[in-house]
Amino acid sequence: MKATATAHRDFTISTIDNRIYGAFLEHLGRAIYSGIYEPNHPTANADGMREDVIDLVRELDVPVVRYPGGNFVSAYNWEDGIGPRQDRPVRLDLAWHTSESNEVGIHEFADWCQSVGTEMMLAVNLGSRGLDAARNFVEYVNHPGGSYWSDLRRANGREEPWNVRLWCLGNEMDGPWQIGHKNAAEYGRLAAETAKAIRAFDPGLELVVCGSSHSGMPTYPDWEATVLEHTYDVVDYISLHMYFANHEKNTGNYLALTSKLETYIDTVAGVIQFVKAKRRSKKDVYISFDEWNVWYHSSQQDRAILQGGDGWPHAPGLLEDIYNFEDVLQVGLILNAFIRKADVVKIACIAQLVNVIAPIMTERGGPAWRQTIYYPYYFASRFGRGTALDLAVDCPTYDSDQFSNVKYADVAAVHTEDGGVSVFAVNRHPTEAIELDVDMLGFDHMSLLDHQVLTHSDINAVNSKDRPDEVAPRAGSGARMGGGRLTVSLPPYSYQMIRIGG
Ligand code: AHR
């Protein structure tokens, strides 16, 4: 099968905001406790943080990490996580039916972010609490000193403010499962007033208002329109969340979900334009896709804990999806979609980063390893920074049960900051290789730098503690760059990254 594409150095979509390669860490399951923090672990540093995990996160070069939730944040008292550890209260976490020890709070998380070289993206609780707790949190985190909350931070050992730029106004407030769930008008008003208060500290902060929890919500997309009508002038981003599942074990249908994702982004971008026009506004609002990933492998096994059958355990294994090779393709497709939508999607967070639906897994007291989905995330984050190119791709298509004209070859390309080009390609065909031929206009003088391939004879293959490299990239062969054309053969069911430069 053949596919052709045309790349032109001046035919661009947008500069990519590096924050589309962000991640998310929630106080959920073992994400924090025995994920990033495990004071008795052999690799623990003086702060009790696992250095083996720090190394893997650094390798991913994660630009921003959203924290502390998620559903958790909607009943979280941020003050529980400050001050001497022995004085911090144990709370019942209503979102995940577990106990929260509060051993990790804002100070510990901020120090960890510094160790891994990432920025914080903090969420305030607009579920059980509201404007007052939010403004106190912002004052604690960002005000230099000379006020109650900023001086308390200094007394707690942090002299300089952290100066966090990015703040989420609650989480998934449209969801009836959320503690303090609200309708769109109630939430829109609260978010607008909270934004106003937070901006009084610093008008330059970047604020994210909650969109729908997913595009199947009954209130979608009216929710977006109503919430933005209340908040358009005081926010910068609206959040989107989407999780991907293959319950029916139909790979063709599963890999076609990119169409749903792209339609979702286009629709919310349209709602933003609608509200902008209605308000006769000059200002732009963008998309923060701050939760995305594959999530379904663990759903069955989590049921007992979530229904309270185990009481209130501390840091139990929850949402520990073990990803297979098929999920590599899905995650590659999602990241390609974000690159193609770089003009409207400015932030995106893989949900989550460690243990909980995550690219990194750990064992208590044991090793940390890379799940299969680590790799497409790694390649996009490391080599997908620069300007998204508007490729014209032509190739055969298929129809899934839900979507028509799904291209077998899914391709995205980035004119990178070092002047080269990275091409990310997924072959959705189960049995046929695709001969991809890209006309590289304006890049003729370049040569092939790297070609990495992920493929496997078994789409259900997984990585584990004992077989951490079962699914791993290998150097590809047969890619050529010459005469202004890049040609490469994409094996059936494969993900690849090809870089040219020079
Ligand atoms: O990431 C897991 C959960 O998914 C988050 O807590 C919530 O925001 C979403 O429903």
Short mmCIF file of C-alpha atoms and ligand atoms in Angstrom, two decimals:
data_model
loop_
_atom_site.label_atom_id
_atom_site.label_comp_id
_atom_site.label_asym_id
_atom_site.label_seq_id
_atom_site.Cartn_x
_atom_site.Cartn_y
_atom_site.Cartn_z
CA MET A 1 0.00 0.00 0.00
CA LYS A 2 1.26 3.49 -0.83
CA ALA A 3 0.84 6.81 0.98
CA THR A 4 2.10 10.19 -0.10
CA ALA A 5 2.52 13.41 1.83
CA THR A 6 3.79 16.88 1.09
CA ALA A 7 5.64 18.95 3.67
CA HIS A 8 6.55 22.57 2.96
CA ARG A 9 8.65 24.54 5.40
CA ASP A 10 6.33 27.57 5.06
CA PHE A 11 3.09 25.61 5.14
CA THR A 12 2.65 25.48 8.89
CA ILE A 13 -0.16 24.94 11.37
CA SER A 14 1.29 26.73 14.38
CA THR A 15 4.19 26.91 16.74
CA ILE A 16 3.78 24.03 19.17
CA ASP A 17 3.39 24.99 22.81
CA ASN A 18 5.77 22.55 24.53
CA ARG A 19 3.16 22.11 27.23
CA ILE A 20 1.20 19.74 24.97
CA TYR A 21 3.68 17.17 26.30
CA GLY A 22 2.60 17.73 29.90
CA ALA A 23 1.48 15.12 32.44
CA PHE A 24 -0.73 14.74 35.48
CA LEU A 25 -0.21 13.40 39.01
CA GLU A 26 -3.17 12.98 41.34
CA HIS A 27 -3.40 11.83 44.93
CA LEU A 28 -4.91 8.58 43.68
CA GLY A 29 -3.87 4.99 44.22
CA ARG A 30 -0.08 4.67 44.11
CA ALA A 31 0.66 7.71 41.95
CA ILE A 32 2.14 9.69 44.83
CA TYR A 33 2.71 7.09 47.57
CA SER A 34 5.10 4.41 46.27
CA GLY A 35 4.97 6.14 42.88
CA ILE A 36 7.04 9.29 43.30
CA TYR A 37 7.35 9.15 47.12
CA GLU A 38 8.60 6.14 49.05
CA PRO A 39 10.96 7.11 51.86
CA ASN A 40 12.08 3.52 52.52
CA HIS A 41 12.87 2.74 48.92
CA PRO A 42 16.54 1.93 48.15
CA THR A 43 16.70 4.83 45.69
CA ALA A 44 14.89 7.37 47.92
CA ASN A 45 16.60 10.74 48.21
CA ALA A 46 16.69 12.90 51.35
CA ASP A 47 13.11 14.05 50.61
CA GLY A 48 11.85 10.46 50.36
CA MET A 49 11.42 10.71 46.58
CA ARG A 50 12.33 7.75 44.39
CA GLU A 51 15.36 8.62 42.27
CA ASP A 52 14.66 5.77 39.85
CA VAL A 53 11.32 7.44 39.02
CA ILE A 54 12.90 10.89 38.87
CA ASP A 55 15.35 9.56 36.26
CA LEU A 56 12.54 8.18 34.09
CA VAL A 57 10.52 11.39 34.33
CA ARG A 58 13.59 13.43 33.43
CA GLU A 59 14.14 11.20 30.42
CA LEU A 60 10.62 12.12 29.24
CA ASP A 61 11.42 15.85 29.59
CA VAL A 62 7.93 16.63 30.91
CA PRO A 63 7.33 20.40 30.65
CA VAL A 64 4.44 20.70 33.12
CA VAL A 65 2.68 18.47 35.67
CA ARG A 66 -0.92 19.05 36.74
CA TYR A 67 -1.57 18.43 40.47
CA PRO A 68 -3.19 17.39 42.90
CA GLY A 69 -6.29 16.19 40.99
CA GLY A 70 -8.48 15.14 39.33
CA ASN A 71 -11.53 14.08 41.27
CA PHE A 72 -9.41 14.19 44.42
CA VAL A 73 -9.12 17.97 44.33
CA SER A 74 -12.87 18.50 44.69
CA ALA A 75 -12.77 17.64 48.39
CA TYR A 76 -9.11 18.48 49.12
CA ASN A 77 -7.98 20.92 51.78
CA TRP A 78 -4.62 22.14 50.52
CA GLU A 79 -3.71 23.30 54.05
CA ASP A 80 -3.68 19.65 55.20
CA GLY A 81 -0.47 19.17 53.23
CA ILE A 82 1.63 21.94 54.84
CA GLY A 83 3.56 22.19 58.10
CA PRO A 84 5.33 19.45 60.06
CA ARG A 85 4.49 16.01 58.68
CA GLN A 86 3.63 14.53 62.06
CA ASP A 87 0.92 17.18 62.54
CA ARG A 88 -0.79 16.63 59.20
CA PRO A 89 -4.24 15.05 59.38
CA VAL A 90 -5.27 11.78 57.81
CA ARG A 91 -8.40 12.42 55.73
CA LEU A 92 -10.87 10.21 53.98
CA ASP A 93 -10.67 10.79 50.24
CA LEU A 94 -14.26 10.71 49.05
CA ALA A 95 -13.39 10.55 45.36
CA TRP A 96 -11.47 7.26 45.46
CA HIS A 97 -12.67 5.79 48.77
CA THR A 98 -9.19 5.75 50.28
CA SER A 99 -7.25 7.41 53.12
CA GLU A 100 -4.99 10.37 52.46
CA SER A 101 -2.02 10.70 54.82
CA ASN A 102 -1.00 14.13 53.50
CA GLU A 103 2.68 13.18 53.80
CA VAL A 104 3.06 14.84 50.42
CA GLY A 105 1.69 18.35 49.96
CA ILE A 106 2.59 21.42 47.98
CA HIS A 107 6.15 21.77 49.38
CA GLU A 108 7.11 18.18 48.62
CA PHE A 109 5.50 18.27 45.20
CA ALA A 110 7.21 21.54 44.32
CA ASP A 111 10.61 20.15 45.32
CA TRP A 112 9.96 17.04 43.25
CA CYS A 113 9.03 19.20 40.24
CA GLN A 114 12.33 20.99 40.62
CA SER A 115 14.20 17.65 40.69
CA VAL A 116 12.57 16.47 37.47
CA GLY A 117 12.82 19.90 35.80
CA THR A 118 9.13 20.57 35.28
CA GLU A 119 6.63 23.37 35.94
CA MET A 120 3.63 23.01 38.23
CA MET A 121 0.04 23.35 37.01
CA LEU A 122 -2.10 23.56 40.15
CA ALA A 123 -5.81 22.91 40.55
CA VAL A 124 -7.97 24.64 43.17
CA ASN A 125 -10.94 23.00 44.87
CA LEU A 126 -14.19 24.45 43.53
CA GLY A 127 -16.19 21.42 44.69
CA SER A 128 -16.38 21.26 48.49
CA ARG A 129 -14.71 24.68 48.83
CA GLY A 130 -14.53 27.81 46.70
CA LEU A 131 -13.12 31.26 46.13
CA ASP A 132 -11.73 31.81 49.60
CA ALA A 133 -9.63 28.63 49.80
CA ALA A 134 -8.48 29.23 46.23
CA ARG A 135 -7.26 32.76 46.85
CA ASN A 136 -5.47 31.66 50.04
CA PHE A 137 -3.72 28.87 48.14
CA VAL A 138 -2.58 31.27 45.42
CA GLU A 139 -1.32 33.70 48.06
CA TYR A 140 0.57 30.88 49.81
CA VAL A 141 2.17 29.69 46.60
CA ASN A 142 2.86 32.94 44.76
CA HIS A 143 3.06 35.91 47.11
CA PRO A 144 6.61 36.91 48.12
CA GLY A 145 5.90 37.69 51.79
CA GLY A 146 4.43 40.14 54.30
CA SER A 147 0.96 38.55 54.37
CA TYR A 148 -0.54 35.79 56.47
CA TRP A 149 -0.36 32.97 53.94
CA SER A 150 2.94 33.94 52.32
CA ASP A 151 4.60 34.27 55.73
CA LEU A 152 3.25 30.88 56.70
CA ARG A 153 4.93 29.43 53.61
CA ARG A 154 8.19 31.07 54.66
CA ALA A 155 7.79 29.73 58.20
CA ASN A 156 7.28 26.30 56.65
CA GLY A 157 10.68 26.51 55.03
CA ARG A 158 10.15 28.01 51.60
CA GLU A 159 11.41 31.59 51.46
CA GLU A 160 10.83 32.34 47.77
CA PRO A 161 7.38 32.08 46.18
CA TRP A 162 7.03 29.33 43.60
CA ASN A 163 5.43 31.69 41.15
CA VAL A 164 3.15 29.11 39.54
CA ARG A 165 1.69 30.50 36.31
CA LEU A 166 -0.93 27.90 35.42
CA TRP A 167 -4.05 27.31 37.56
CA CYS A 168 -7.08 25.06 36.99
CA LEU A 169 -10.41 26.33 38.28
CA GLY A 170 -11.61 23.00 39.68
CA ASN A 171 -11.89 19.68 37.89
CA GLU A 172 -14.68 18.11 35.80
CA MET A 173 -17.35 20.16 37.54
CA ASP A 174 -19.99 18.93 35.06
CA GLY A 175 -19.67 15.37 36.40
CA PRO A 176 -22.36 14.20 38.86
CA TRP A 177 -19.63 12.01 40.47
CA GLN A 178 -17.74 15.12 41.46
CA ILE A 179 -17.92 16.23 45.10
CA GLY A 180 -19.64 19.61 44.84
CA HIS A 181 -20.86 19.05 41.27
CA LYS A 182 -22.56 22.12 39.78
CA ASN A 183 -24.63 23.00 36.78
CA ALA A 184 -23.01 25.10 34.06
CA ALA A 185 -24.41 28.44 35.24
CA GLU A 186 -23.49 27.82 38.89
CA TYR A 187 -19.99 26.73 37.94
CA GLY A 188 -19.54 29.50 35.38
CA ARG A 189 -20.34 32.18 37.96
CA LEU A 190 -18.09 30.63 40.62
CA ALA A 191 -15.23 30.17 38.17
CA ALA A 192 -15.54 33.76 36.96
CA GLU A 193 -15.49 35.18 40.49
CA THR A 194 -12.60 32.92 41.50
CA ALA A 195 -10.68 33.95 38.39
CA LYS A 196 -11.28 37.60 39.24
CA ALA A 197 -9.93 37.11 42.77
CA ILE A 198 -6.88 35.14 41.61
CA ARG A 199 -6.12 37.71 38.93
CA ALA A 200 -6.10 40.43 41.57
CA PHE A 201 -2.78 38.89 42.72
CA ASP A 202 -1.36 38.78 39.27
CA PRO A 203 -3.23 39.55 36.04
CA GLY A 204 -0.64 37.52 34.12
CA LEU A 205 -1.63 34.14 35.58
CA GLU A 206 -2.95 31.59 33.09
CA LEU A 207 -6.32 30.14 34.09
CA VAL A 208 -8.04 26.98 32.90
CA VAL A 209 -11.81 26.67 33.21
CA CYS A 210 -13.49 23.23 33.22
CA GLY A 211 -15.04 22.02 30.02
CA SER A 212 -16.98 18.77 29.86
CA SER A 213 -15.53 15.60 31.37
CA HIS A 214 -15.84 14.00 27.94
CA SER A 215 -17.74 14.49 24.73
CA GLY A 216 -20.38 11.91 25.73
CA MET A 217 -21.66 13.99 28.64
CA PRO A 218 -25.37 14.87 28.28
CA THR A 219 -24.59 18.56 28.86
CA TYR A 220 -21.84 18.68 26.18
CA PRO A 221 -21.36 21.09 24.36
CA ASP A 222 -23.91 23.44 25.97
CA TRP A 223 -21.75 23.27 29.08
CA GLU A 224 -18.80 24.83 27.21
CA ALA A 225 -20.96 27.61 25.76
CA THR A 226 -22.55 28.54 29.10
CA VAL A 227 -19.34 28.32 31.10
CA LEU A 228 -17.45 30.41 28.54
CA GLU A 229 -20.20 33.00 28.41
CA HIS A 230 -19.58 33.55 32.14
CA THR A 231 -15.80 33.34 32.05
CA TYR A 232 -14.54 34.26 28.57
CA ASP A 233 -12.91 37.54 29.62
CA VAL A 234 -11.08 36.10 32.63
CA VAL A 235 -9.76 32.70 31.51
CA ASP A 236 -7.16 31.56 29.01
CA TYR A 237 -8.01 27.91 28.41
CA ILE A 238 -10.93 25.53 28.58
CA SER A 239 -10.17 21.95 29.57
CA LEU A 240 -11.01 18.81 27.61
CA HIS A 241 -10.66 15.25 28.90
CA MET A 242 -10.85 12.01 26.96
CA TYR A 243 -9.98 8.40 27.78
CA PHE A 244 -9.72 5.68 25.16
CA ALA A 245 -10.89 2.08 25.57
CA ASN A 246 -11.06 -1.09 23.53
CA HIS A 247 -13.65 -3.04 25.51
CA GLU A 248 -14.96 -4.77 22.41
CA LYS A 249 -11.47 -5.93 21.39
CA ASN A 250 -11.79 -4.47 17.91
CA THR A 251 -8.50 -2.88 16.96
CA GLY A 252 -9.85 -1.20 13.82
CA ASN A 253 -12.58 0.57 15.79
CA TYR A 254 -10.19 1.39 18.60
CA LEU A 255 -7.58 3.01 16.35
CA ALA A 256 -10.27 5.02 14.57
CA LEU A 257 -11.09 6.93 17.77
CA THR A 258 -8.68 9.63 16.57
CA SER A 259 -11.63 10.88 14.50
CA LYS A 260 -13.68 11.29 17.66
CA LEU A 261 -10.80 13.11 19.32
CA GLU A 262 -10.29 15.50 16.42
CA THR A 263 -14.02 16.22 16.15
CA TYR A 264 -14.13 16.92 19.88
CA ILE A 265 -11.28 19.44 19.59
CA ASP A 266 -12.84 21.05 16.50
CA THR A 267 -16.23 21.34 18.21
CA VAL A 268 -14.87 22.99 21.34
CA ALA A 269 -12.72 25.28 19.18
CA GLY A 270 -15.97 26.20 17.39
CA VAL A 271 -17.74 26.93 20.68
CA ILE A 272 -14.84 29.16 21.69
CA GLN A 273 -15.23 31.06 18.40
CA PHE A 274 -19.01 31.28 18.93
CA VAL A 275 -18.64 32.84 22.37
CA LYS A 276 -15.84 35.10 21.16
CA ALA A 277 -18.09 36.39 18.38
CA LYS A 278 -21.05 36.78 20.72
CA ARG A 279 -18.98 38.85 23.11
CA ARG A 280 -17.40 40.86 20.27
CA SER A 281 -14.12 39.96 21.93
CA LYS A 282 -10.60 40.38 20.59
CA LYS A 283 -9.24 37.94 23.12
CA ASP A 284 -8.48 34.29 22.38
CA VAL A 285 -9.17 31.26 24.56
CA TYR A 286 -7.37 28.00 23.81
CA ILE A 287 -7.73 24.34 24.73
CA SER A 288 -6.04 22.63 27.65
CA PHE A 289 -6.45 18.90 27.01
CA ASP A 290 -5.40 18.21 30.56
CA GLU A 291 -6.43 14.55 30.86
CA TRP A 292 -5.96 12.00 28.11
CA ASN A 293 -4.84 8.40 27.87
CA VAL A 294 -5.97 4.83 27.41
CA TRP A 295 -8.02 3.74 30.46
CA TYR A 296 -9.95 0.50 30.65
CA HIS A 297 -7.62 -2.41 31.41
CA SER A 298 -7.99 -2.01 35.19
CA SER A 299 -11.68 -1.04 35.40
CA GLN A 300 -12.92 -4.45 36.51
CA GLN A 301 -10.34 -5.01 39.22
CA ASP A 302 -10.87 -1.51 40.71
CA ARG A 303 -14.56 -1.99 41.32
CA ALA A 304 -14.33 -3.42 44.85
CA ILE A 305 -12.19 -0.60 46.22
CA LEU A 306 -14.22 2.13 44.52
CA GLN A 307 -17.43 0.71 45.95
CA GLY A 308 -15.94 0.78 49.42
CA GLY A 309 -15.56 -2.99 49.78
CA ASP A 310 -12.02 -2.61 51.15
CA GLY A 311 -12.80 0.17 53.63
CA TRP A 312 -10.49 3.18 53.32
CA PRO A 313 -7.06 1.81 52.32
CA HIS A 314 -4.07 4.11 51.99
CA ALA A 315 -2.50 4.12 48.51
CA PRO A 316 -3.96 0.87 47.19
CA GLY A 317 -3.28 -0.21 43.62
CA LEU A 318 -5.95 1.65 41.63
CA LEU A 319 -6.27 2.37 37.91
CA GLU A 320 -3.10 0.35 37.29
CA ASP A 321 -3.65 -0.31 33.61
CA ILE A 322 -1.05 -2.60 32.10
CA TYR A 323 -0.60 -1.29 28.58
CA ASN A 324 -0.07 -3.47 25.56
CA PHE A 325 1.43 -2.90 22.13
CA GLU A 326 -1.93 -1.85 20.67
CA ASP A 327 -1.96 1.05 23.14
CA VAL A 328 1.38 2.25 21.74
CA LEU A 329 -0.42 2.88 18.47
CA GLN A 330 -3.30 4.64 20.22
CA VAL A 331 -1.01 6.95 22.23
CA GLY A 332 1.01 7.71 19.09
CA LEU A 333 -2.23 8.62 17.29
CA ILE A 334 -3.38 10.89 20.11
CA LEU A 335 -0.06 12.75 20.18
CA ASN A 336 -0.13 13.11 16.39
CA ALA A 337 -3.60 14.67 16.69
CA PHE A 338 -2.34 17.21 19.25
CA ILE A 339 0.50 18.17 16.90
CA ARG A 340 -1.98 18.66 14.06
CA LYS A 341 -4.22 20.74 16.35
CA ALA A 342 -1.35 22.81 17.75
CA ASP A 343 -3.10 26.02 16.70
CA VAL A 344 -5.84 25.47 19.32
CA VAL A 345 -4.45 22.89 21.77
CA LYS A 346 -1.81 24.64 23.85
CA ILE A 347 -1.63 22.34 26.86
CA ALA A 348 -2.17 18.59 27.13
CA CYS A 349 -1.48 16.25 30.04
CA ILE A 350 -1.12 12.52 29.77
CA ALA A 351 -3.16 11.10 32.65
CA GLN A 352 -1.34 10.13 34.55
CA LEU A 353 2.44 9.85 35.00
CA VAL A 354 3.26 7.10 37.51
CA ASN A 355 1.35 3.87 38.35
CA VAL A 356 -2.15 5.30 37.82
CA ILE A 357 -2.97 4.89 34.08
CA ALA A 358 0.63 5.78 33.49
CA PRO A 359 3.68 5.30 31.26
CA ILE A 360 5.84 4.55 34.34
CA MET A 361 5.17 1.65 36.72
CA THR A 362 6.79 0.93 40.05
CA GLU A 363 6.83 -1.85 42.58
CA ARG A 364 6.90 -0.98 46.29
CA GLY A 365 10.50 -1.54 47.37
CA GLY A 366 11.27 -2.77 43.86
CA PRO A 367 12.09 -1.47 40.41
CA ALA A 368 10.48 1.13 38.16
CA TRP A 369 9.98 0.36 34.49
CA ARG A 370 8.66 1.82 31.24
CA GLN A 371 5.23 0.69 30.12
CA THR A 372 4.70 0.25 26.37
CA ILE A 373 3.07 3.70 25.99
CA TYR A 374 6.13 5.37 27.45
CA TYR A 375 7.80 5.30 24.05
CA PRO A 376 5.48 7.29 21.77
CA TYR A 377 5.20 9.85 24.57
CA TYR A 378 8.99 9.94 24.88
CA PHE A 379 9.55 10.43 21.14
CA ALA A 380 6.92 13.15 20.79
CA SER A 381 8.08 15.02 23.89
CA ARG A 382 11.77 14.80 23.02
CA PHE A 383 11.62 15.37 19.28
CA GLY A 384 8.23 17.02 18.65
CA ARG A 385 9.03 20.58 19.69
CA GLY A 386 8.98 23.38 17.14
CA THR A 387 6.41 24.20 14.47
CA ALA A 388 3.70 21.79 13.33
CA LEU A 389 3.74 21.33 9.55
CA ASP A 390 0.49 21.13 7.61
CA LEU A 391 0.99 17.88 5.70
CA ALA A 392 -1.20 16.89 2.80
CA VAL A 393 -1.48 13.12 3.29
CA ASP A 394 -3.03 10.90 0.68
CA CYS A 395 -3.52 7.19 1.39
CA PRO A 396 -6.15 4.45 1.39
CA THR A 397 -8.76 4.58 4.13
CA TYR A 398 -11.15 2.27 5.99
CA ASP A 399 -14.50 2.68 7.70
CA SER A 400 -14.83 1.72 11.35
CA ASP A 401 -18.24 1.10 12.94
CA GLN A 402 -18.33 4.75 14.04
CA PHE A 403 -16.18 6.64 11.55
CA SER A 404 -15.64 6.80 7.80
CA ASN A 405 -12.50 7.46 5.79
CA VAL A 406 -9.97 6.67 8.50
CA LYS A 407 -6.52 6.87 6.92
CA TYR A 408 -4.36 3.78 7.32
CA ALA A 409 -1.34 6.05 7.62
CA ASP A 410 -1.55 8.67 10.36
CA VAL A 411 1.28 11.16 9.99
CA ALA A 412 2.35 14.34 11.80
CA ALA A 413 5.50 16.37 11.21
CA VAL A 414 7.33 19.03 13.18
CA HIS A 415 9.91 21.53 11.94
CA THR A 416 12.02 21.25 15.04
CA GLU A 417 13.75 23.94 17.06
CA ASP A 418 17.16 22.74 15.80
CA GLY A 419 16.10 23.27 12.18
CA GLY A 420 15.41 19.60 11.32
CA VAL A 421 12.15 17.76 10.81
CA SER A 422 10.62 14.97 12.91
CA VAL A 423 8.00 12.77 11.30
CA PHE A 424 5.74 10.63 13.50
CA ALA A 425 3.78 7.91 11.70
CA VAL A 426 1.37 5.15 12.68
CA ASN A 427 0.34 2.36 10.34
CA ARG A 428 -3.18 1.28 11.29
CA HIS A 429 -3.22 -1.63 8.85
CA PRO A 430 -3.08 -5.08 10.48
CA THR A 431 -1.26 -6.90 7.68
CA GLU A 432 0.05 -4.52 5.02
CA ALA A 433 3.13 -2.33 5.09
CA ILE A 434 2.70 1.23 3.84
CA GLU A 435 5.30 2.76 1.55
CA LEU A 436 5.27 6.40 2.66
CA ASP A 437 6.75 8.96 0.30
CA VAL A 438 7.03 12.53 1.63
CA ASP A 439 7.91 15.42 -0.67
CA MET A 440 10.04 17.56 1.66
CA LEU A 441 9.81 21.00 0.04
CA GLY A 442 12.38 23.39 1.43
CA PHE A 443 14.20 20.62 3.28
CA ASP A 444 16.00 19.13 0.25
CA HIS A 445 19.53 19.52 1.59
CA MET A 446 18.81 17.41 4.67
CA SER A 447 19.74 13.82 5.43
CA LEU A 448 18.39 11.06 7.61
CA LEU A 449 19.41 11.35 11.27
CA ASP A 450 17.35 8.70 13.01
CA HIS A 451 14.58 6.19 12.43
CA GLN A 452 13.00 4.40 15.39
CA VAL A 453 10.26 1.79 15.10
CA LEU A 454 7.88 0.17 17.55
CA THR A 455 6.18 -2.95 16.32
CA HIS A 456 5.36 -6.39 17.72
CA SER A 457 3.93 -9.64 16.43
CA ASP A 458 1.39 -9.64 19.30
CA ILE A 459 -0.77 -6.56 19.83
CA ASN A 460 -1.39 -7.79 23.39
CA ALA A 461 2.31 -7.84 24.32
CA VAL A 462 3.09 -5.92 27.52
CA ASN A 463 6.14 -4.83 29.50
CA SER A 464 6.52 -6.02 33.07
CA LYS A 465 9.01 -5.94 35.90
CA ASP A 466 10.51 -9.18 34.62
CA ARG A 467 10.30 -8.33 30.91
CA PRO A 468 10.66 -4.53 30.85
CA ASP A 469 11.81 -4.45 27.21
CA GLU A 470 9.28 -6.77 25.62
CA VAL A 471 7.90 -3.77 23.71
CA ALA A 472 10.67 -1.28 23.01
CA PRO A 473 11.85 0.79 20.06
CA ARG A 474 14.51 -0.47 17.68
CA ALA A 475 16.40 1.26 14.91
CA GLY A 476 14.40 1.11 11.69
CA SER A 477 15.86 0.21 8.34
CA GLY A 478 14.99 1.26 4.83
CA ALA A 479 14.19 4.94 5.43
CA ARG A 480 15.86 7.17 2.82
CA MET A 481 16.20 10.90 2.43
CA GLY A 482 17.41 12.04 -0.97
CA GLY A 483 16.45 14.31 -3.82
CA GLY A 484 14.13 16.21 -1.51
CA ARG A 485 12.06 13.13 -0.71
CA LEU A 486 11.75 11.03 2.41
CA THR A 487 10.74 7.45 1.76
CA VAL A 488 10.06 4.93 4.47
CA SER A 489 8.29 1.63 4.78
CA LEU A 490 5.86 1.48 7.71
CA PRO A 491 5.38 -2.14 8.86
CA PRO A 492 1.82 -3.32 9.63
CA TYR A 493 0.63 -2.08 13.03
CA SER A 494 3.63 0.10 13.78
CA TYR A 495 4.64 3.44 15.26
CA GLN A 496 7.74 5.24 14.09
CA MET A 497 9.70 8.42 14.45
CA ILE A 498 11.96 9.57 11.63
CA ARG A 499 14.25 12.58 11.97
CA ILE A 500 16.05 14.44 9.24
CA GLY A 501 18.43 17.38 9.55
CA GLY A 502 21.80 18.77 8.61
O1 AHR B 1 -7.39 10.49 35.88
C1 AHR B 1 -8.36 9.78 36.59
C2 AHR B 1 -9.64 10.58 36.78
O2 AHR B 1 -10.28 10.75 35.56
C3 AHR B 1 -9.49 11.98 37.30
O3 AHR B 1 -9.42 12.03 38.67
C4 AHR B 1 -10.74 12.65 36.82
O4 AHR B 1 -10.56 14.02 36.59
C5 AHR B 1 -11.12 11.89 35.58
O5 AHR B 1 -12.44 11.50 35.60
#
